[in-house]
CSV table of C-alpha atoms and ligand atoms in Angstrom, one decimal:
chain,number,residue,atom,x,y,z
A,1,UNK,CA,-30.6,2.4,-36.4
A,2,UNK,CA,-28.6,0.9,-32.3
A,3,UNK,CA,-26.5,3.6,-31.3
A,4,UNK,CA,-23.2,0.7,-28.1
A,5,UNK,CA,-20.5,2.3,-26.6
A,6,UNK,CA,-18.9,-0.1,-25.2
A,7,UNK,CA,-16.6,1.5,-22.5
A,8,UNK,CA,-13.4,-0.6,-21.2
A,9,UNK,CA,-11.3,-0.5,-18.8
A,10,UNK,CA,-9.8,-2.6,-16.5
A,11,UNK,CA,-10.1,-2.7,-12.4
A,12,UNK,CA,-8.3,0.8,-11.2
A,13,UNK,CA,-8.6,2.6,-14.6
A,14,UNK,CA,-11.1,5.4,-13.8
A,15,UNK,CA,-14.0,4.1,-15.8
A,16,UNK,CA,-16.5,4.6,-13.0
A,17,UNK,CA,-14.7,8.5,-12.3
A,18,UNK,CA,-14.8,9.5,-16.1
A,19,UNK,CA,-18.3,7.4,-17.2
A,20,UNK,CA,-20.2,9.4,-14.6
A,21,UNK,CA,-18.5,12.3,-15.4
A,22,UNK,CA,-19.0,12.2,-19.1
A,23,UNK,CA,-22.8,11.2,-17.9
A,24,UNK,CA,-23.1,15.0,-16.4
A,25,UNK,CA,-21.3,17.0,-19.7
A,26,UNK,CA,-23.1,15.2,-22.3
A,27,UNK,CA,-25.9,16.1,-24.4
A,28,UNK,CA,-27.1,13.1,-25.2
A,29,UNK,CA,-29.2,10.7,-23.4
A,30,UNK,CA,-27.3,7.3,-22.5
A,31,UNK,CA,-29.4,4.2,-20.5
A,32,UNK,CA,-25.6,3.4,-18.9
A,33,UNK,CA,-25.5,-0.7,-19.0
A,34,UNK,CA,-22.7,-2.6,-16.2
A,35,UNK,CA,-22.8,-5.5,-17.8
A,36,UNK,CA,-21.8,-7.5,-15.1
A,37,UNK,CA,-24.7,-5.7,-12.8
A,38,UNK,CA,-26.6,-7.8,-15.6
A,39,UNK,CA,-24.5,-10.9,-15.6
A,40,UNK,CA,-25.0,-11.4,-11.7
A,41,UNK,CA,-28.7,-11.3,-12.2
A,42,UNK,CA,-28.7,-13.5,-14.9
A,43,UNK,CA,-27.0,-16.2,-12.4
A,44,UNK,CA,-28.1,-15.3,-9.1
A,45,UNK,CA,-31.4,-15.7,-11.2
A,46,UNK,CA,-30.2,-19.4,-11.3
A,47,UNK,CA,-29.0,-20.2,-8.4
A,48,UNK,CA,-25.7,-20.0,-9.5
A,49,UNK,CA,-23.7,-17.3,-6.7
A,50,UNK,CA,-25.0,-14.8,-4.4
A,51,UNK,CA,-21.9,-12.7,-5.0
A,52,UNK,CA,-20.9,-11.0,-8.1
A,53,UNK,CA,-16.4,-11.7,-7.8
A,54,UNK,CA,-18.3,-15.2,-8.0
A,55,UNK,CA,-19.4,-14.8,-11.7
A,56,UNK,CA,-16.0,-15.0,-13.2
A,57,UNK,CA,-15.1,-18.5,-10.9
A,58,UNK,CA,-17.9,-20.3,-12.9
A,59,UNK,CA,-17.3,-22.2,-15.4
A,60,UNK,CA,-16.0,-20.9,-18.6
A,61,UNK,CA,-19.3,-23.0,-20.5
A,62,UNK,CA,-21.3,-21.4,-18.3
A,63,UNK,CA,-19.9,-17.8,-18.0
A,64,UNK,CA,-20.5,-17.8,-21.5
A,65,UNK,CA,-24.1,-19.5,-21.7
A,66,UNK,CA,-24.8,-16.2,-18.7
A,67,UNK,CA,-22.5,-13.6,-21.7
A,68,UNK,CA,-24.6,-14.7,-23.8
A,69,UNK,CA,-27.8,-14.2,-21.6
A,70,UNK,CA,-26.1,-10.8,-21.7
A,71,UNK,CA,-26.0,-9.9,-24.8
A,72,UNK,CA,-30.0,-10.2,-26.2
A,73,UNK,CA,-30.7,-7.9,-22.8
A,74,UNK,CA,-27.3,-5.7,-23.8
A,75,UNK,CA,-29.3,-5.5,-27.6
A,76,UNK,CA,-33.5,-5.2,-26.0
A,77,UNK,CA,-32.3,-2.5,-24.5
A,78,UNK,CA,-30.4,-0.5,-26.7
A,79,UNK,CA,-33.0,-0.7,-29.7
A,80,UNK,CA,-34.8,1.3,-27.9
A,81,UNK,CA,-32.1,4.0,-26.9
A,82,UNK,CA,-28.3,4.5,-27.0
A,83,UNK,CA,-27.2,2.6,-24.7
A,84,UNK,CA,-23.3,3.0,-22.4
A,85,UNK,CA,-22.5,-0.6,-21.9
A,86,UNK,CA,-19.8,-0.8,-18.1
A,87,UNK,CA,-17.9,-4.0,-19.0
A,88,UNK,CA,-13.7,-5.5,-19.4
A,89,UNK,CA,-12.5,-6.1,-22.9
A,90,UNK,CA,-10.9,-9.4,-20.8
A,91,UNK,CA,-11.9,-11.4,-17.4
A,92,UNK,CA,-9.7,-13.1,-15.6
A,93,UNK,CA,-10.3,-16.4,-13.8
A,94,UNK,CA,-8.7,-18.4,-12.2
A,95,UNK,CA,-7.1,-20.6,-15.7
A,96,UNK,CA,-6.4,-18.5,-18.3
A,97,UNK,CA,-7.7,-15.4,-19.9
A,98,UNK,CA,-11.7,-15.3,-21.4
A,99,UNK,CA,-12.3,-13.1,-23.5
A,100,UNK,CA,-15.6,-10.0,-22.7
A,101,UNK,CA,-16.4,-10.6,-26.6
A,102,UNK,CA,-16.3,-13.5,-28.3
A,103,UNK,CA,-18.0,-13.8,-31.7
A,104,UNK,CA,-21.2,-14.5,-31.3
A,105,UNK,CA,-22.1,-12.4,-28.3
A,106,UNK,CA,-19.8,-8.9,-30.5
A,107,UNK,CA,-21.9,-9.8,-32.7
A,108,UNK,CA,-25.4,-9.1,-31.6
A,109,UNK,CA,-24.2,-6.0,-29.8
A,110,UNK,CA,-22.2,-4.6,-32.8
A,111,UNK,CA,-20.7,-1.2,-31.1
A,112,UNK,CA,-20.1,1.8,-32.1
A,113,UNK,CA,-17.4,3.0,-30.6
A,114,UNK,CA,-15.0,0.8,-28.2
A,115,UNK,CA,-13.2,2.8,-26.0
A,116,UNK,CA,-10.4,1.7,-23.8
A,117,UNK,CA,-9.1,3.8,-20.9
A,118,UNK,CA,-5.9,3.2,-19.8
A,119,UNK,CA,-3.2,4.6,-17.2
A,120,UNK,CA,0.3,3.7,-15.8
A,121,UNK,CA,0.3,0.7,-13.5
A,122,UNK,CA,1.8,2.3,-11.2
A,123,UNK,CA,-1.9,4.8,-10.6
A,124,UNK,CA,-4.1,1.5,-11.3
A,125,UNK,CA,-2.0,-0.1,-8.3
A,126,UNK,CA,-2.1,2.6,-6.9
A,127,UNK,CA,-5.9,3.0,-6.6
A,128,UNK,CA,-7.0,-0.4,-6.0
A,129,UNK,CA,-5.1,0.0,-3.0
A,130,UNK,CA,-7.9,3.6,-1.9
A,131,UNK,CA,-10.5,1.1,-3.2
A,132,UNK,CA,-10.4,-2.0,-0.6
A,133,UNK,CA,-14.5,-1.9,-1.2
A,134,UNK,CA,-14.1,-4.7,-4.1
A,135,UNK,CA,-12.7,-8.4,-3.7
A,136,UNK,CA,-9.8,-7.5,-6.3
A,137,UNK,CA,-7.4,-10.1,-7.4
A,138,UNK,CA,-3.5,-9.1,-6.4
A,139,UNK,CA,-1.7,-7.8,-9.5
A,140,UNK,CA,1.9,-6.9,-9.3
A,141,UNK,CA,3.4,-3.7,-12.2
A,142,UNK,CA,3.9,-5.6,-15.3
A,143,UNK,CA,0.4,-8.2,-14.3
A,144,UNK,CA,-1.1,-5.2,-15.1
A,145,UNK,CA,0.9,-4.3,-18.2
A,146,UNK,CA,0.1,-7.3,-20.1
A,147,UNK,CA,-3.2,-7.3,-19.1
A,148,UNK,CA,-3.7,-3.3,-20.8
A,149,UNK,CA,-1.8,-5.3,-24.3
A,150,UNK,CA,-3.9,-8.4,-23.9
A,151,UNK,CA,-7.0,-6.0,-24.0
A,152,UNK,CA,-5.6,-3.3,-27.0
A,153,UNK,CA,-5.4,-6.6,-28.8
A,154,UNK,CA,-7.9,-8.5,-28.2
A,155,UNK,CA,-10.6,-5.2,-29.2
A,156,UNK,CA,-8.8,-5.2,-33.0
A,157,UNK,CA,-10.7,-9.0,-33.0
A,158,UNK,CA,-14.1,-7.1,-32.1
A,159,UNK,CA,-13.2,-4.1,-34.0
A,160,UNK,CA,-13.1,-7.3,-36.4
A,161,UNK,CA,-16.8,-8.9,-35.8
A,162,UNK,CA,-18.5,-5.7,-35.5
A,163,UNK,CA,-18.2,-2.1,-37.0
A,164,UNK,CA,-16.6,-0.3,-34.3
A,165,UNK,CA,-14.6,2.2,-34.1
A,166,UNK,CA,-11.5,1.8,-30.9
A,167,UNK,CA,-10.6,4.7,-28.8
A,168,UNK,CA,-8.0,4.4,-26.1
A,169,UNK,CA,-9.2,7.3,-23.9
A,170,UNK,CA,-5.7,7.6,-21.6
A,171,UNK,CA,-6.5,8.6,-17.4
A,172,UNK,CA,-3.8,10.1,-15.9
A,173,UNK,CA,-3.1,11.3,-12.5
A,174,UNK,CA,-1.5,15.1,-13.4
A,175,UNK,CA,-5.3,16.3,-15.0
A,176,UNK,CA,-5.8,13.1,-16.5
A,177,UNK,CA,-9.1,13.2,-16.0
A,178,UNK,CA,-10.9,16.3,-17.4
A,179,UNK,CA,-9.1,15.6,-20.9
A,180,UNK,CA,-10.6,11.7,-21.1
A,181,UNK,CA,-13.7,13.0,-19.8
A,182,UNK,CA,-13.5,15.6,-22.7
A,183,UNK,CA,-13.0,12.8,-25.4
A,184,UNK,CA,-16.0,10.8,-23.4
A,185,UNK,CA,-18.2,13.6,-23.9
A,186,UNK,CA,-17.4,14.0,-27.5
A,187,UNK,CA,-18.5,9.9,-28.5
A,188,UNK,CA,-21.5,10.6,-26.1
A,189,UNK,CA,-22.3,13.5,-27.9
A,190,UNK,CA,-22.6,11.8,-31.5
A,191,UNK,CA,-25.2,9.5,-30.3
A,192,UNK,CA,-27.7,13.3,-30.0
A,193,UNK,CA,-28.5,13.2,-34.1
A,194,UNK,CA,-29.3,9.4,-33.6
A,195,UNK,CA,-32.4,9.9,-32.0
A,196,UNK,CA,-34.3,12.3,-34.5
B,1,AMP,P1,-16.8,-5.0,-12.6
B,1,AMP,O1,-18.1,-4.8,-11.6
B,1,AMP,O2,-17.2,-3.6,-13.9
B,1,AMP,O3,-15.5,-4.9,-12.3
B,1,AMP,O4,-17.7,-6.8,-13.2
B,1,AMP,C1,-17.7,-7.4,-12.8
B,1,AMP,C2,-17.9,-8.9,-12.8
B,1,AMP,O5,-18.3,-9.0,-14.0
B,1,AMP,C3,-16.7,-9.8,-14.6
B,1,AMP,O6,-15.5,-9.4,-13.0
B,1,AMP,C4,-17.0,-10.4,-14.7
B,1,AMP,O7,-17.1,-11.7,-13.5
B,1,AMP,C5,-18.3,-10.0,-15.3
B,1,AMP,N1,-18.3,-9.4,-16.8
B,1,AMP,C6,-18.1,-7.6,-16.9
B,1,AMP,N2,-17.8,-7.6,-18.3
B,1,AMP,C7,-18.6,-9.5,-18.3
B,1,AMP,C8,-18.2,-9.4,-19.7
B,1,AMP,N3,-18.1,-8.8,-21.2
B,1,AMP,N4,-17.8,-10.4,-20.6
B,1,AMP,C9,-17.9,-11.8,-19.2
B,1,AMP,N5,-18.0,-11.8,-17.7
B,1,AMP,C10,-18.0,-10.2,-17.5
B,2,MG,MG1,-16.4,0.1,-12.1
C-alpha cells in the first residue's frame, strides 16, 4: 500500500527546515517530493514558464492540468517507496486562493497524513524578511492569519476525500523546532512497518 505523508505550511513557516531535520532522524526511508518542482518541470516541458514563481500566475485551467499530471507522477513514485510530499493546502493566485488538492487530485494521492506546520504570523513575517531568495508576496500579519485559517478548512475537505489524518504541528521560535521535528518523526516512523 502506498504511504504518502503530505506536509503543508504557508511560505516562511519553517516547513523545509523541519522536514530536513526529521528526515535525518526517522528510521523510515522516504523519497521527498516537492509538488511545486514537479508542476514546474511539467510547465517548463510545455514551454509555459521559466521561473517557478510564475506557475501560480498561469491560468486556473492550466494550473489544474499541471496539478493532475503531477499527481499521477507522484502516485507512480509512491507505488515504489514511501513519499513525503512537500506542498501547500492552498495557493494564493492573483484572483483568489486555489485549492492545492482538488477532489480528483486528493483521490489520486490518497495520503495517510496531512501535516500542517503553523507558526505565529509575526514569526512567519520575520522569517520571510530574512529569506530574500524567493520572490515572495508581501503580506500583513492579518493576511497571514487568514491564510492559515483557510488552510485548516481546506485540509478538512481533503480528509473527506482520502483516508488522511490531520496533524497540526507548531513551529515556534523558543524551543519549538525540536518539538516540531519530534512530532513529524513519529509520523514518518510509521512507514517502517509498511516496508515489509
Ligand atoms: P513552493 O516551492 O513549495 O513554495 O511551491 C512553489 C509553487 O508550486 C507554488 O507557488 C505553486 O505555484 C506550486 N504548487 C505547489 N504545490 C501545489 C499544489 N498542490 N497545487 C498547485 N500548485 C502547487
Ligand atoms: Mg519550501
